[in-house]
GROMACS .gro file of C-alpha atoms in nm:
model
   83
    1UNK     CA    1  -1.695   2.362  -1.673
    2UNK     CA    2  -1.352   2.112  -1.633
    3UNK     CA    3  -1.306   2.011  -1.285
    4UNK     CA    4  -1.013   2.225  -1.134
    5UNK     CA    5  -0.748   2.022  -0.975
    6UNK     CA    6  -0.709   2.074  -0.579
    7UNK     CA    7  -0.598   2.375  -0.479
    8UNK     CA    8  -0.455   2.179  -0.129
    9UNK     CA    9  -0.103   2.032  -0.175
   10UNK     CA   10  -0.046   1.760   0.042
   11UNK     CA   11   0.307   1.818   0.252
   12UNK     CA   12   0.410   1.632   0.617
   13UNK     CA   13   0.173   1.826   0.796
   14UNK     CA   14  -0.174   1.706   0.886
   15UNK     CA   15  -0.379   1.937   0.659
   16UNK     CA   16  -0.144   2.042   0.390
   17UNK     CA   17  -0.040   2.410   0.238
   18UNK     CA   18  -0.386   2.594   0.118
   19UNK     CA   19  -0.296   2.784  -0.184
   20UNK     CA   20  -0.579   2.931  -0.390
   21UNK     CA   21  -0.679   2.896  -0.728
   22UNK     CA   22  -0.473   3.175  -0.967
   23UNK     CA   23  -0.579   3.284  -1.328
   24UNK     CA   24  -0.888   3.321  -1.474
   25UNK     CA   25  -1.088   2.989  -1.492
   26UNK     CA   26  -1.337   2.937  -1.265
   27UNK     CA   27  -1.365   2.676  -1.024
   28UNK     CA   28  -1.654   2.815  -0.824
   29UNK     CA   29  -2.024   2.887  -1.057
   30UNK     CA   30  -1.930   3.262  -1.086
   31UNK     CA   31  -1.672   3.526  -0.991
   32UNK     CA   32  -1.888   3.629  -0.671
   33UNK     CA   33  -1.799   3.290  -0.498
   34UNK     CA   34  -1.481   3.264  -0.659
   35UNK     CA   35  -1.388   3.548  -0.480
   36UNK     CA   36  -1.446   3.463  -0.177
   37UNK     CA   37  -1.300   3.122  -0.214
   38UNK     CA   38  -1.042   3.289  -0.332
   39UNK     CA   39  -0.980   3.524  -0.013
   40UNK     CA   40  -1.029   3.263   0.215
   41UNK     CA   41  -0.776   3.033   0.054
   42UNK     CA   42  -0.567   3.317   0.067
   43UNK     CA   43  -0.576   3.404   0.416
   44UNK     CA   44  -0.475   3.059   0.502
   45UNK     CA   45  -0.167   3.071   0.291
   46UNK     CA   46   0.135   3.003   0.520
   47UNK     CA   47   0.294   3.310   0.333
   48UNK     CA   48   0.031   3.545   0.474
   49UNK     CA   49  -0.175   3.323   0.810
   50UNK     CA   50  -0.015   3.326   1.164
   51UNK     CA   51  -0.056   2.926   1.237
   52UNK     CA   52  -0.261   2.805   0.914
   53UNK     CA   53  -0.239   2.428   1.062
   54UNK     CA   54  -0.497   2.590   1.302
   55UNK     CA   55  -0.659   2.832   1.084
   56UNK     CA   56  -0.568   3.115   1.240
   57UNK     CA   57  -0.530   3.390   0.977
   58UNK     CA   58  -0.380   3.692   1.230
   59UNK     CA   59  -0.295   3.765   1.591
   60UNK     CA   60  -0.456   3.623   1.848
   61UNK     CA   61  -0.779   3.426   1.807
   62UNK     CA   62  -0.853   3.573   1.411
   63UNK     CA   63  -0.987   3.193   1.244
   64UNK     CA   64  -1.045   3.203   0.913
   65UNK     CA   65  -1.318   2.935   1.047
   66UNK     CA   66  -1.430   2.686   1.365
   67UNK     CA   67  -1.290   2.421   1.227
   68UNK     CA   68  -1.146   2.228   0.954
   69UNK     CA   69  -1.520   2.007   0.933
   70UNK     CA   70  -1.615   2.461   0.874
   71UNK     CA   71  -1.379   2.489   0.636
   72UNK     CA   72  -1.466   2.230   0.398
   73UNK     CA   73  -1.840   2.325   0.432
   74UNK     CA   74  -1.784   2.703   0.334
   75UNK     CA   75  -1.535   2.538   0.056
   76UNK     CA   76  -1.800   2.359  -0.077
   77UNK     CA   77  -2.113   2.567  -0.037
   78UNK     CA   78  -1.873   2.834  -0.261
   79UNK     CA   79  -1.804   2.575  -0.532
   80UNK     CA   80  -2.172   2.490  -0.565
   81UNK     CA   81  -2.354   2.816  -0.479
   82UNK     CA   82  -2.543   2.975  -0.806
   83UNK     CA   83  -2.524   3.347  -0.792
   0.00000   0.00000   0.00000
């Protein structure tokens, strides 16, 4: 499988724009996890999320997780998680 490029574009803010991974290759080991990586990426677009800088994804207190340290360990486990 070719390494995707980051799905994070860098901008003037301290974490970026998320933006998740569009088409059909892969950058997770199946569609399960790419789904999900998918949905979370999504939810932290700054189209869709309340305050993405802080991960909040709707009103009020909805985090898409903890942390940013959460973040990159759910982002991770996805990409390397057999089915």
């Amino acid at each position: 499988m070719a390494a995707m490029p980051d799905s994070t574009i860098k901008t003037p803010t301290s974490r970026g724009i998320i933006r998740a991974p569009r088409g059909t290759t892969l950058s997770c080991k199946g569609w399960q996890q790419e789904a999900a990586l998918r949905m979370l990426m999504n939810n932290l677009d700054p189209e869709v999320a309340e305050r993405p800088a802080d991960l909040v994804v709707y009103g009020g207190s909805g985090k898409a997780a903890r942390n940013w340290a959460c973040y990159d360990a759910i982002v991770a486990s996805l990409r390397t998680t057999r089915k």
